[in-house]
Tab-separated table of N, CA and C in Angstrom:
chain	number	residue	atom	x	y	z
N	1	UNK	N	0.663	-1.044	0.091
N	1	UNK	CA	0.233	0.672	-0.089
N	1	UNK	C	0.880	1.557	0.383
N	2	UNK	N	0.466	2.092	-0.712
N	2	UNK	CA	0.888	4.114	-0.109
N	2	UNK	C	0.971	4.409	1.137
N	3	UNK	N	1.901	5.534	1.246
N	3	UNK	CA	1.430	5.683	3.180
N	3	UNK	C	1.392	6.821	2.051
N	4	UNK	N	0.836	8.024	2.911
N	4	UNK	CA	0.626	9.606	3.180
N	4	UNK	C	-0.517	10.115	3.047
N	5	UNK	N	-0.342	11.371	2.209
N	5	UNK	CA	-2.035	12.024	2.136
N	5	UNK	C	-2.742	12.398	1.389
N	6	UNK	N	-3.758	12.023	1.326
N	6	UNK	CA	-4.029	13.014	-0.068
N	6	UNK	C	-4.717	14.362	-0.277
N	7	UNK	N	-4.160	15.291	-0.023
N	7	UNK	CA	-4.148	16.162	-0.896
N	7	UNK	C	-5.208	17.159	-1.719
N	8	UNK	N	-6.363	17.633	-1.276
N	8	UNK	CA	-7.720	18.124	-2.260
N	8	UNK	C	-6.780	19.123	-3.035
N	9	UNK	N	-7.177	19.120	-5.198
N	9	UNK	CA	-6.487	20.109	-6.237
N	9	UNK	C	-7.230	20.800	-5.247
N	10	UNK	N	-6.932	22.888	-5.481
N	10	UNK	CA	-6.749	23.499	-5.110
N	10	UNK	C	-8.056	23.907	-4.183
N	11	UNK	N	-7.447	23.055	-2.310
N	11	UNK	CA	-8.350	23.750	-1.138
N	11	UNK	C	-7.907	22.624	-0.261
N	12	UNK	N	-7.669	22.922	0.849
N	12	UNK	CA	-7.248	22.882	1.900
N	12	UNK	C	-8.057	21.384	1.824
N	13	UNK	N	-6.954	20.739	2.132
N	13	UNK	CA	-7.435	18.707	2.979
N	13	UNK	C	-8.454	18.910	4.169
N	14	UNK	N	-9.430	18.538	3.744
N	14	UNK	CA	-10.527	18.160	4.969
N	14	UNK	C	-10.257	16.445	5.170
N	15	UNK	N	-11.563	16.577	6.929
N	15	UNK	CA	-10.961	14.968	7.600
N	15	UNK	C	-12.631	13.927	7.270
N	16	UNK	N	-11.923	12.767	6.612
N	16	UNK	CA	-12.417	11.820	7.075
N	16	UNK	C	-12.627	10.513	8.338
N	17	UNK	N	-13.747	11.115	9.163
N	17	UNK	CA	-13.486	10.675	9.936
N	17	UNK	C	-12.923	9.548	10.800
N	18	UNK	N	-12.245	10.190	11.622
N	18	UNK	CA	-11.263	9.138	12.567
N	18	UNK	C	-12.401	7.980	12.324
N	19	UNK	N	-12.395	6.294	12.455
N	19	UNK	CA	-12.346	5.328	12.866
N	19	UNK	C	-13.371	4.480	11.715
N	20	UNK	N	-13.394	5.644	11.018
N	20	UNK	CA	-14.798	5.539	10.172
N	20	UNK	C	-14.329	3.784	9.884
N	21	UNK	N	-15.505	3.349	9.479
N	21	UNK	CA	-16.368	1.904	9.278
N	21	UNK	C	-17.480	2.041	8.547
N	22	UNK	N	-17.439	1.066	7.883
N	22	UNK	CA	-18.152	1.060	6.915
N	22	UNK	C	-19.662	0.509	7.959
N	23	UNK	N	-19.385	0.476	8.942
N	23	UNK	CA	-20.499	0.131	10.785
N	23	UNK	C	-20.678	1.479	11.100
N	24	UNK	N	-20.189	2.425	11.087
N	24	UNK	CA	-20.258	3.774	11.165
N	24	UNK	C	-20.705	4.099	9.770
N	25	UNK	N	-20.834	4.175	8.906
N	25	UNK	CA	-20.928	4.690	7.152
N	25	UNK	C	-22.728	5.340	7.558
N	26	UNK	N	-23.767	6.370	7.070
N	26	UNK	CA	-24.593	6.499	6.954
N	26	UNK	C	-25.430	5.385	5.758
N	27	UNK	N	-26.954	5.281	6.378
N	27	UNK	CA	-27.623	3.946	6.268
N	27	UNK	C	-27.778	3.581	4.701
N	28	UNK	N	-27.722	4.913	3.932
N	28	UNK	CA	-27.141	5.529	2.834
N	28	UNK	C	-26.259	5.197	1.548
N	29	UNK	N	-25.207	5.180	2.513
N	29	UNK	CA	-23.995	4.544	1.829
N	29	UNK	C	-23.388	2.625	1.840
N	30	UNK	N	-25.006	2.411	2.587
N	30	UNK	CA	-23.975	1.385	3.811
N	30	UNK	C	-24.605	0.580	1.844
N	31	UNK	N	-23.666	-0.777	1.588
N	31	UNK	CA	-24.245	-1.534	0.312
N	31	UNK	C	-24.324	-3.343	1.068
N	32	UNK	N	-26.215	-2.914	0.883
N	32	UNK	CA	-27.073	-4.071	1.110
N	32	UNK	C	-26.987	-5.084	-0.577
N	33	UNK	N	-26.845	-4.290	-1.286
N	33	UNK	CA	-26.595	-5.083	-2.603
N	33	UNK	C	-25.677	-4.798	-3.997
N	34	UNK	N	-25.254	-5.327	-4.426
N	34	UNK	CA	-25.019	-4.371	-5.679
N	34	UNK	C	-25.630	-5.236	-7.129
N	35	UNK	N	-25.398	-4.238	-8.046
N	35	UNK	CA	-25.539	-4.804	-9.533
N	35	UNK	C	-24.328	-4.917	-10.075
N	36	UNK	N	-24.720	-6.646	-11.543
N	36	UNK	CA	-23.287	-7.250	-11.892
N	36	UNK	C	-23.241	-6.454	-12.638
N	37	UNK	N	-21.695	-5.957	-13.565
N	37	UNK	CA	-20.503	-5.616	-14.485
N	37	UNK	C	-20.313	-6.233	-14.727
N	38	UNK	N	-20.672	-6.637	-16.460
N	38	UNK	CA	-19.789	-7.891	-16.610
N	38	UNK	C	-19.010	-7.066	-18.212
N	39	UNK	N	-17.909	-8.089	-17.938
N	39	UNK	CA	-17.082	-7.521	-18.889
N	39	UNK	C	-16.292	-9.104	-19.135
N	40	UNK	N	-16.476	-9.234	-21.005
N	40	UNK	CA	-16.026	-10.142	-21.558
N	40	UNK	C	-14.755	-9.594	-22.017
N	41	UNK	N	-14.240	-11.054	-22.584
N	41	UNK	CA	-12.213	-10.881	-22.912
N	41	UNK	C	-12.360	-12.525	-25.017
N	42	UNK	N	-11.624	-12.287	-24.914
N	42	UNK	CA	-11.443	-13.472	-25.935
N	42	UNK	C	-11.117	-15.351	-24.626
N	43	UNK	N	-10.262	-14.275	-23.646
N	43	UNK	CA	-9.789	-15.181	-22.401
N	43	UNK	C	-10.804	-15.614	-20.877
N	44	UNK	N	-11.128	-14.672	-21.508
N	44	UNK	CA	-12.256	-14.696	-19.918
N	44	UNK	C	-13.184	-13.801	-20.261
N	45	UNK	N	-14.520	-14.661	-18.977
N	45	UNK	CA	-15.694	-13.696	-18.177
N	45	UNK	C	-15.459	-13.240	-17.046
N	46	UNK	N	-15.325	-12.670	-16.604
N	46	UNK	CA	-15.253	-11.311	-15.522
N	46	UNK	C	-16.733	-10.692	-14.913
N	47	UNK	N	-16.978	-10.938	-13.997
N	47	UNK	CA	-17.993	-10.116	-13.200
N	47	UNK	C	-17.485	-8.996	-11.945
N	48	UNK	N	-18.060	-7.838	-11.864
N	48	UNK	CA	-17.735	-6.960	-11.290
N	48	UNK	C	-19.298	-6.729	-10.527
N	49	UNK	N	-18.484	-6.051	-9.038
N	49	UNK	CA	-20.273	-6.458	-8.292
N	49	UNK	C	-20.247	-4.467	-8.016
N	50	UNK	N	-21.061	-3.763	-8.532
N	50	UNK	CA	-21.190	-2.471	-7.691
N	50	UNK	C	-20.477	-2.430	-5.859
N	51	UNK	N	-20.681	-3.907	-5.593
N	51	UNK	CA	-20.656	-3.036	-4.129
N	51	UNK	C	-19.596	-3.561	-4.254
N	52	UNK	N	-18.653	-2.134	-3.186
N	52	UNK	CA	-17.255	-2.329	-3.906
N	52	UNK	C	-16.101	-1.809	-5.052
N	53	UNK	N	-17.561	-2.289	-5.674
N	53	UNK	CA	-16.333	-2.474	-6.961
N	53	UNK	C	-15.569	-3.411	-7.289
N	54	UNK	N	-15.915	-4.700	-6.477
N	54	UNK	CA	-14.740	-5.872	-6.433
N	54	UNK	C	-15.231	-6.578	-7.240
N	55	UNK	N	-14.383	-7.857	-7.463
N	55	UNK	CA	-14.624	-8.775	-9.039
N	55	UNK	C	-15.344	-9.605	-7.839
N	56	UNK	N	-16.072	-10.038	-8.527
N	56	UNK	CA	-17.482	-11.466	-8.307
N	56	UNK	C	-16.919	-12.614	-8.545
N	57	UNK	N	-16.837	-12.867	-10.118
N	57	UNK	CA	-16.753	-14.365	-10.746
N	57	UNK	C	-15.390	-13.673	-11.650
N	58	UNK	N	-14.312	-14.527	-12.026
N	58	UNK	CA	-13.856	-15.296	-13.631
N	58	UNK	C	-13.190	-16.156	-13.825
N	59	UNK	N	-14.248	-16.516	-15.081
N	59	UNK	CA	-13.835	-17.730	-15.213
N	59	UNK	C	-13.188	-17.437	-17.033
N	60	UNK	N	-11.635	-18.981	-16.104
N	60	UNK	CA	-11.598	-18.876	-17.359
N	60	UNK	C	-11.622	-19.643	-18.631
N	61	UNK	N	-12.437	-18.849	-20.095
N	61	UNK	CA	-12.847	-19.647	-21.223
N	61	UNK	C	-11.996	-20.858	-21.528
N	62	UNK	N	-10.553	-20.859	-21.621
N	62	UNK	CA	-9.690	-21.948	-21.874
N	62	UNK	C	-9.847	-23.027	-20.899
N	63	UNK	N	-9.874	-22.994	-19.783
N	63	UNK	CA	-9.202	-23.654	-18.398
N	63	UNK	C	-11.227	-24.290	-18.090
N	64	UNK	N	-11.577	-25.711	-18.228
N	64	UNK	CA	-12.544	-25.629	-17.691
N	64	UNK	C	-12.132	-26.134	-15.878
N	65	UNK	N	-13.024	-26.274	-14.607
N	65	UNK	CA	-13.586	-26.143	-13.358
N	65	UNK	C	-13.111	-28.083	-13.064
N	66	UNK	N	-14.181	-29.219	-14.264
N	66	UNK	CA	-13.473	-30.587	-14.143
N	66	UNK	C	-13.187	-31.073	-15.259
N	67	UNK	N	-12.880	-31.628	-15.090
N	67	UNK	CA	-12.763	-33.102	-16.994
N	67	UNK	C	-14.640	-33.656	-16.777
N	68	UNK	N	-14.399	-32.827	-16.721
N	68	UNK	CA	-16.611	-33.434	-17.086
N	68	UNK	C	-16.372	-32.311	-18.436
N	69	UNK	N	-17.356	-33.173	-19.931
N	69	UNK	CA	-17.454	-32.503	-21.470
N	69	UNK	C	-17.522	-31.452	-20.937
N	70	UNK	N	-18.787	-31.228	-20.252
N	70	UNK	CA	-19.854	-29.057	-19.394
N	70	UNK	C	-19.578	-28.711	-18.455
N	71	UNK	N	-18.438	-29.307	-17.642
N	71	UNK	CA	-18.149	-28.822	-17.417
N	71	UNK	C	-18.025	-27.074	-17.330
N	72	UNK	N	-18.344	-26.019	-16.048
N	72	UNK	CA	-17.984	-24.259	-16.515
N	72	UNK	C	-16.178	-24.542	-16.724
N	73	UNK	N	-16.239	-23.469	-16.979
N	73	UNK	CA	-15.332	-22.795	-17.294
N	73	UNK	C	-14.359	-22.528	-15.414
N	74	UNK	N	-13.164	-22.705	-15.029
N	74	UNK	CA	-11.902	-22.057	-14.376
N	74	UNK	C	-12.747	-21.162	-13.886
N	75	UNK	N	-12.978	-21.073	-12.092
N	75	UNK	CA	-13.844	-19.462	-11.843
N	75	UNK	C	-12.345	-18.840	-10.960
N	76	UNK	N	-11.086	-18.132	-10.571
N	76	UNK	CA	-10.593	-17.796	-9.968
N	76	UNK	C	-11.119	-17.542	-8.455
N	77	UNK	N	-12.093	-16.638	-8.791
N	77	UNK	CA	-13.135	-16.124	-7.348
N	77	UNK	C	-13.393	-16.772	-7.200
N	78	UNK	N	-13.513	-17.947	-5.317
N	78	UNK	CA	-14.826	-18.707	-4.859
N	78	UNK	C	-15.255	-17.958	-4.625
N	79	UNK	N	-16.638	-19.516	-4.942
N	79	UNK	CA	-18.224	-19.194	-4.585
N	79	UNK	C	-18.694	-18.159	-3.142
N	80	UNK	N	-17.960	-19.563	-2.818
N	80	UNK	CA	-18.595	-19.402	-1.298
N	80	UNK	C	-17.176	-18.334	-0.348
N	81	UNK	N	-16.754	-17.235	-1.204
N	81	UNK	CA	-16.659	-16.363	-0.332
N	81	UNK	C	-17.608	-14.638	-0.183
N	82	UNK	N	-17.436	-14.641	1.527
N	82	UNK	CA	-18.883	-13.422	1.359
N	82	UNK	C	-18.519	-12.507	0.789
N	83	UNK	N	-19.784	-11.935	0.376
N	83	UNK	CA	-19.390	-10.290	-0.432
N	83	UNK	C	-18.627	-9.294	0.346
N	84	UNK	N	-17.659	-9.232	1.888
N	84	UNK	CA	-17.286	-8.440	2.093
N	84	UNK	C	-16.424	-8.740	1.861
N	85	UNK	N	-15.748	-9.727	1.340
N	85	UNK	CA	-14.472	-10.883	1.439
N	85	UNK	C	-13.897	-10.312	0.261
N	86	UNK	N	-15.031	-10.354	-0.765
N	86	UNK	CA	-14.675	-10.567	-2.177
N	86	UNK	C	-13.571	-9.737	-2.503
N	87	UNK	N	-12.529	-9.896	-3.729
N	87	UNK	CA	-10.935	-9.975	-3.847
N	87	UNK	C	-11.691	-8.349	-4.659
N	88	UNK	N	-10.107	-7.100	-4.487
N	88	UNK	CA	-9.510	-6.716	-5.149
N	88	UNK	C	-10.548	-4.914	-4.207
N	89	UNK	N	-10.785	-5.865	-2.842
N	89	UNK	CA	-11.321	-4.336	-1.655
N	89	UNK	C	-10.085	-3.284	-1.473
N	90	UNK	N	-10.730	-2.688	-1.428
N	90	UNK	CA	-9.682	-0.808	-1.175
N	90	UNK	C	-10.471	-0.506	0.374
N	91	UNK	N	-8.650	-0.535	1.380
N	91	UNK	CA	-9.230	-0.322	2.742
N	91	UNK	C	-7.886	1.057	2.547
N	92	UNK	N	-8.283	1.430	3.914
N	92	UNK	CA	-7.311	2.365	3.779
N	92	UNK	C	-7.760	2.336	5.517
N	93	UNK	N	-5.943	2.885	5.885
N	93	UNK	CA	-5.969	2.484	7.800
N	93	UNK	C	-5.058	4.093	7.339
N	94	UNK	N	-5.905	4.556	8.723
N	94	UNK	CA	-4.925	5.915	8.768
N	94	UNK	C	-5.359	6.530	10.642
N	95	UNK	N	-4.539	7.403	11.027
N	95	UNK	CA	-5.126	8.292	12.006
N	95	UNK	C	-6.390	9.126	12.021
N	96	UNK	N	-6.368	9.823	10.419
N	96	UNK	CA	-8.061	10.137	10.154
N	96	UNK	C	-8.656	9.845	9.377
N	97	UNK	N	-8.446	8.983	8.796
N	97	UNK	CA	-8.898	8.099	8.225
N	97	UNK	C	-8.553	6.002	8.110
N	98	UNK	N	-9.648	6.519	8.490
N	98	UNK	CA	-10.111	4.039	8.328
N	98	UNK	C	-11.415	3.906	7.467
N	99	UNK	N	-11.334	2.574	6.571
N	99	UNK	CA	-12.156	2.969	5.972
N	99	UNK	C	-11.788	1.799	5.129
N	100	UNK	N	-13.250	1.259	5.099
N	100	UNK	CA	-13.127	-0.668	3.836
N	100	UNK	C	-14.532	-0.078	2.853
N	101	UNK	N	-13.727	-0.686	1.619
N	101	UNK	CA	-14.629	0.344	1.162
N	101	UNK	C	-16.600	-0.777	-0.146
N	102	UNK	N	-16.553	-1.265	1.105
N	102	UNK	CA	-18.136	-1.867	1.496
N	102	UNK	C	-19.403	-1.197	1.355
N	103	UNK	N	-19.115	-0.078	0.082
N	103	UNK	CA	-20.368	0.452	-0.345
N	103	UNK	C	-20.479	0.489	-1.796
N	104	UNK	N	-21.762	0.416	-1.854
N	104	UNK	CA	-22.215	0.838	-3.287
N	104	UNK	C	-21.741	1.937	-4.438
N	105	UNK	N	-20.547	1.470	-5.168
N	105	UNK	CA	-20.637	2.467	-5.894
N	105	UNK	C	-21.728	2.508	-7.670
N	106	UNK	N	-21.248	3.588	-7.945
N	106	UNK	CA	-21.918	3.335	-9.503
N	106	UNK	C	-21.086	3.523	-10.426
N	107	UNK	N	-21.533	2.456	-11.951
N	107	UNK	CA	-20.797	1.842	-12.501
N	107	UNK	C	-20.777	2.760	-14.098
N	108	UNK	N	-19.609	3.462	-14.563
N	108	UNK	CA	-20.116	3.710	-16.094
N	108	UNK	C	-20.813	3.225	-17.501
N	109	UNK	N	-21.101	2.527	-16.991
N	109	UNK	CA	-21.415	0.405	-18.174
N	109	UNK	C	-21.250	-0.228	-17.329
N	110	UNK	N	-23.206	-1.490	-17.731
N	110	UNK	CA	-22.726	-2.247	-17.311
N	110	UNK	C	-22.422	-3.095	-18.259
N	111	UNK	N	-22.254	-3.297	-19.017
N	111	UNK	CA	-20.951	-4.460	-19.700
N	111	UNK	C	-20.168	-4.096	-20.229
N	112	UNK	N	-19.470	-4.710	-20.554
N	112	UNK	CA	-17.708	-4.111	-21.581
N	112	UNK	C	-17.845	-5.654	-22.945
N	113	UNK	N	-18.042	-5.424	-23.882
N	113	UNK	CA	-17.143	-5.927	-24.211
N	113	UNK	C	-16.459	-6.762	-25.258
N	114	UNK	N	-15.688	-7.495	-25.037
N	114	UNK	CA	-14.435	-7.025	-25.882
N	114	UNK	C	-13.246	-8.352	-26.727
N	115	UNK	N	-14.485	-8.856	-26.788
N	115	UNK	CA	-14.561	-10.209	-27.806
N	115	UNK	C	-13.765	-9.151	-29.366
N	116	UNK	N	-13.398	-10.194	-29.847
N	116	UNK	CA	-12.444	-9.358	-31.057
N	116	UNK	C	-12.613	-8.436	-31.848
N	117	UNK	N	-11.794	-7.326	-30.206
N	117	UNK	CA	-11.548	-6.023	-30.928
N	117	UNK	C	-10.085	-6.388	-30.273
N	118	UNK	N	-9.919	-5.112	-30.909
N	118	UNK	CA	-7.798	-4.625	-30.667
N	118	UNK	C	-7.836	-4.145	-29.235
N	119	UNK	N	-8.631	-3.112	-28.671
N	119	UNK	CA	-7.888	-2.006	-28.043
N	119	UNK	C	-7.976	-2.393	-26.820
N	120	UNK	N	-7.447	-1.523	-26.195
N	120	UNK	CA	-7.996	-1.802	-24.074
N	120	UNK	C	-8.968	-0.452	-24.042
N	121	UNK	N	-10.252	-1.051	-23.204
N	121	UNK	CA	-11.280	-0.640	-22.759
N	121	UNK	C	-11.488	0.040	-20.950
N	122	UNK	N	-12.328	0.361	-20.058
N	122	UNK	CA	-11.954	0.238	-19.328
N	122	UNK	C	-13.828	0.450	-18.595
N	123	UNK	N	-13.561	0.487	-17.690
N	123	UNK	CA	-15.263	-0.102	-16.632
N	123	UNK	C	-14.945	1.260	-15.420
N	124	UNK	N	-15.631	2.308	-14.959
N	124	UNK	CA	-15.480	2.729	-13.958
N	124	UNK	C	-15.507	3.199	-13.589
N	125	UNK	N	-15.529	2.459	-11.333
N	125	UNK	CA	-16.466	2.724	-10.276
N	125	UNK	C	-16.415	3.937	-10.073
N	126	UNK	N	-16.673	4.995	-9.129
N	126	UNK	CA	-17.510	6.169	-7.977
N	126	UNK	C	-18.364	5.613	-6.845
N	127	UNK	N	-18.106	6.276	-6.204
N	127	UNK	CA	-18.796	6.618	-4.935
N	127	UNK	C	-18.437	7.598	-3.785
N	128	UNK	N	-18.645	8.281	-3.173
N	128	UNK	CA	-19.097	10.342	-2.636
N	128	UNK	C	-19.638	9.696	-1.099
N	129	UNK	N	-19.145	10.013	-0.469
N	129	UNK	CA	-19.589	9.761	1.008
N	129	UNK	C	-18.430	10.153	1.841
N	130	UNK	N	-18.812	11.040	2.523
N	130	UNK	CA	-17.951	10.723	4.269
N	130	UNK	C	-16.735	12.158	4.141
N	131	UNK	N	-16.891	12.546	2.833
N	131	UNK	CA	-16.208	14.555	3.026
N	131	UNK	C	-15.145	13.370	1.701
N	132	UNK	N	-15.348	12.286	0.570
N	132	UNK	CA	-13.973	11.643	0.286
N	132	UNK	C	-14.920	11.333	-0.801
N	133	UNK	N	-14.404	11.048	-2.478
N	133	UNK	CA	-14.954	10.409	-3.300
N	133	UNK	C	-13.865	9.796	-3.700
N	134	UNK	N	-14.370	8.391	-4.176
N	134	UNK	CA	-12.944	7.262	-4.169
N	134	UNK	C	-13.586	6.627	-6.161
N	135	UNK	N	-12.634	6.053	-6.391
N	135	UNK	CA	-13.017	5.978	-8.083
N	135	UNK	C	-11.878	4.341	-7.997
N	136	UNK	N	-12.257	3.618	-8.681
N	136	UNK	CA	-11.595	2.464	-8.684
N	136	UNK	C	-11.906	2.277	-10.418
N	137	UNK	N	-11.119	2.271	-11.078
N	137	UNK	CA	-11.027	2.187	-12.865
N	137	UNK	C	-10.675	1.217	-12.949
N	138	UNK	N	-11.082	0.113	-13.843
N	138	UNK	CA	-10.398	-1.063	-14.582
N	138	UNK	C	-9.918	-0.938	-15.519
N	139	UNK	N	-8.770	-0.973	-16.362
N	139	UNK	CA	-8.201	-1.746	-17.786
N	139	UNK	C	-8.385	-2.535	-17.983
N	140	UNK	N	-9.311	-3.174	-19.237
N	140	UNK	CA	-9.251	-4.610	-19.568
N	140	UNK	C	-7.951	-4.578	-21.321
N	141	UNK	N	-7.579	-5.670	-21.092
N	141	UNK	CA	-6.572	-5.559	-22.943
N	141	UNK	C	-8.227	-7.268	-23.752
N	142	UNK	N	-7.966	-6.402	-24.835
N	142	UNK	CA	-8.958	-7.806	-24.978
N	142	UNK	C	-9.251	-9.392	-25.486
N	143	UNK	N	-6.904	-9.420	-25.908
N	143	UNK	CA	-5.971	-10.643	-26.105
N	143	UNK	C	-5.136	-11.119	-24.676
N	144	UNK	N	-5.955	-10.099	-23.383
N	144	UNK	CA	-4.370	-10.914	-22.404
N	144	UNK	C	-5.705	-11.096	-21.204
N	145	UNK	N	-4.685	-11.490	-20.563
N	145	UNK	CA	-4.956	-11.984	-19.231
N	145	UNK	C	-4.849	-10.657	-17.361
N	146	UNK	N	-3.820	-10.061	-17.371
N	146	UNK	CA	-3.644	-9.003	-16.889
N	146	UNK	C	-4.869	-8.181	-16.845
N	147	UNK	N	-5.262	-7.368	-16.188
N	147	UNK	CA	-6.383	-6.023	-15.510
N	147	UNK	C	-4.901	-5.287	-14.770
N	148	UNK	N	-5.574	-4.038	-14.978
N	148	UNK	CA	-4.559	-2.410	-14.863
N	148	UNK	C	-6.175	-1.999	-13.843
N	149	UNK	N	-5.384	-1.927	-12.235
N	149	UNK	CA	-5.870	-0.861	-11.834
N	149	UNK	C	-6.302	-0.028	-11.424
N	150	UNK	N	-7.046	0.802	-11.323
N	150	UNK	CA	-6.344	3.194	-10.694
N	150	UNK	C	-7.658	3.446	-9.779
N	151	UNK	N	-6.796	3.167	-8.362
N	151	UNK	CA	-7.286	3.862	-7.396
N	151	UNK	C	-7.147	4.573	-7.185
N	152	UNK	N	-8.310	6.018	-6.850
N	152	UNK	CA	-8.255	8.015	-7.560
N	152	UNK	C	-8.724	7.440	-5.691
N	153	UNK	N	-8.689	8.437	-4.323
N	153	UNK	CA	-9.251	9.046	-3.828
N	153	UNK	C	-8.890	9.980	-3.652
N	154	UNK	N	-9.796	11.291	-3.892
N	154	UNK	CA	-10.286	12.320	-3.912
N	154	UNK	C	-11.022	13.422	-2.281
N	155	UNK	N	-10.343	14.268	-1.393
N	155	UNK	CA	-10.395	14.953	-0.430
N	155	UNK	C	-12.240	15.689	-0.623
N	156	UNK	N	-12.801	16.027	-1.211
N	156	UNK	CA	-13.831	16.679	-0.552
N	156	UNK	C	-14.094	17.902	0.319
N	157	UNK	N	-13.789	17.936	1.513
N	157	UNK	CA	-13.967	18.389	2.072
N	157	UNK	C	-12.247	19.478	2.573
N	158	UNK	N	-12.549	19.377	4.187
N	158	UNK	CA	-11.081	20.571	4.818
N	158	UNK	C	-10.115	21.111	4.730
N	159	UNK	N	-9.160	19.479	5.694
N	159	UNK	CA	-8.640	18.817	6.672
N	159	UNK	C	-7.960	17.806	5.660
N	160	UNK	N	-7.285	17.803	6.680
N	160	UNK	CA	-6.131	16.421	6.417
N	160	UNK	C	-6.393	15.352	6.003
N	161	UNK	N	-6.414	14.788	5.880
N	161	UNK	CA	-6.816	12.778	5.593
N	161	UNK	C	-4.779	12.255	5.246
N	162	UNK	N	-4.746	11.205	5.546
N	162	UNK	CA	-3.617	10.743	6.112
N	162	UNK	C	-4.581	9.255	5.980
N	163	UNK	N	-3.005	8.334	5.753
N	163	UNK	CA	-2.981	6.797	6.011
N	163	UNK	C	-3.116	6.087	5.144
N	164	UNK	N	-2.930	4.849	4.878
N	164	UNK	CA	-2.482	3.411	3.819
N	164	UNK	C	-3.612	3.272	3.438
N	165	UNK	N	-2.845	3.506	2.014
N	165	UNK	CA	-4.078	2.703	1.375
N	165	UNK	C	-3.449	1.199	1.143
N	166	UNK	N	-4.008	0.303	1.211
N	166	UNK	CA	-3.854	-1.365	0.578
N	166	UNK	C	-5.303	-2.183	-0.012
N	167	UNK	N	-4.803	-2.918	-0.912
N	167	UNK	CA	-5.213	-3.607	-1.810
N	167	UNK	C	-5.372	-5.083	-1.319
N	168	UNK	N	-6.946	-5.730	-1.210
N	168	UNK	CA	-7.564	-7.313	-0.522
N	168	UNK	C	-7.433	-7.643	-1.471
N	169	UNK	N	-6.968	-9.289	-1.464
N	169	UNK	CA	-7.540	-10.084	-2.186
N	169	UNK	C	-7.710	-11.263	-1.085
N	170	UNK	N	-8.850	-11.821	-1.506
N	170	UNK	CA	-9.523	-12.819	-0.634
N	170	UNK	C	-9.854	-13.697	-2.019
N	171	UNK	N	-9.398	-15.112	-1.305
N	171	UNK	CA	-9.820	-16.500	-1.164
N	171	UNK	C	-9.821	-17.611	-0.355
N	172	UNK	N	-10.357	-18.098	-1.538
N	172	UNK	CA	-10.664	-19.846	-0.436
N	172	UNK	C	-10.125	-20.902	-1.464
N	173	UNK	N	-9.187	-20.409	-2.254
N	173	UNK	CA	-8.374	-21.883	-2.279
N	173	UNK	C	-7.353	-21.962	-1.509
N	174	UNK	N	-7.263	-24.198	-1.524
N	174	UNK	CA	-6.546	-24.868	-0.073
N	174	UNK	C	-5.293	-24.292	-0.806
N	175	UNK	N	-4.182	-23.941	-0.235
N	175	UNK	CA	-3.260	-24.127	-0.588
N	175	UNK	C	-2.409	-25.532	-0.881
């Protein structure tokens, strides 16, 4: 993760309540469900959810989950992972900013189909609350597995924010 402060351009920084967790967010910001955002490339089908802008499933088209002829694609995200523990969770931890992004983001699209295309394309998610705006932008290549992730934190208030930003991947695969 990165350490430091996140100043707002052209403004004095604003405080993000200390000890803020999803449990202390206002009811309007608490996520109880999310909408699926589907991404398809030549190599995989990924489903993200607006709840936390996290990865819900990642099925590899060229790899079967079992040896059965009608097997589903191998899914890199365990189906039994609780919604609050899904991969690509962003967490902030520090004296003025303590927050796990289990909130409902808005997405700039519902579906992204890159099958047979040549150009990279992105899906962006955004959430505002508690004096900050969070953005997550995932960029996909049509014929490659790596996914680029850019996380943005914008200070919308007047006080300084400080703390660490962490990216968390949870899986239920056994060693």
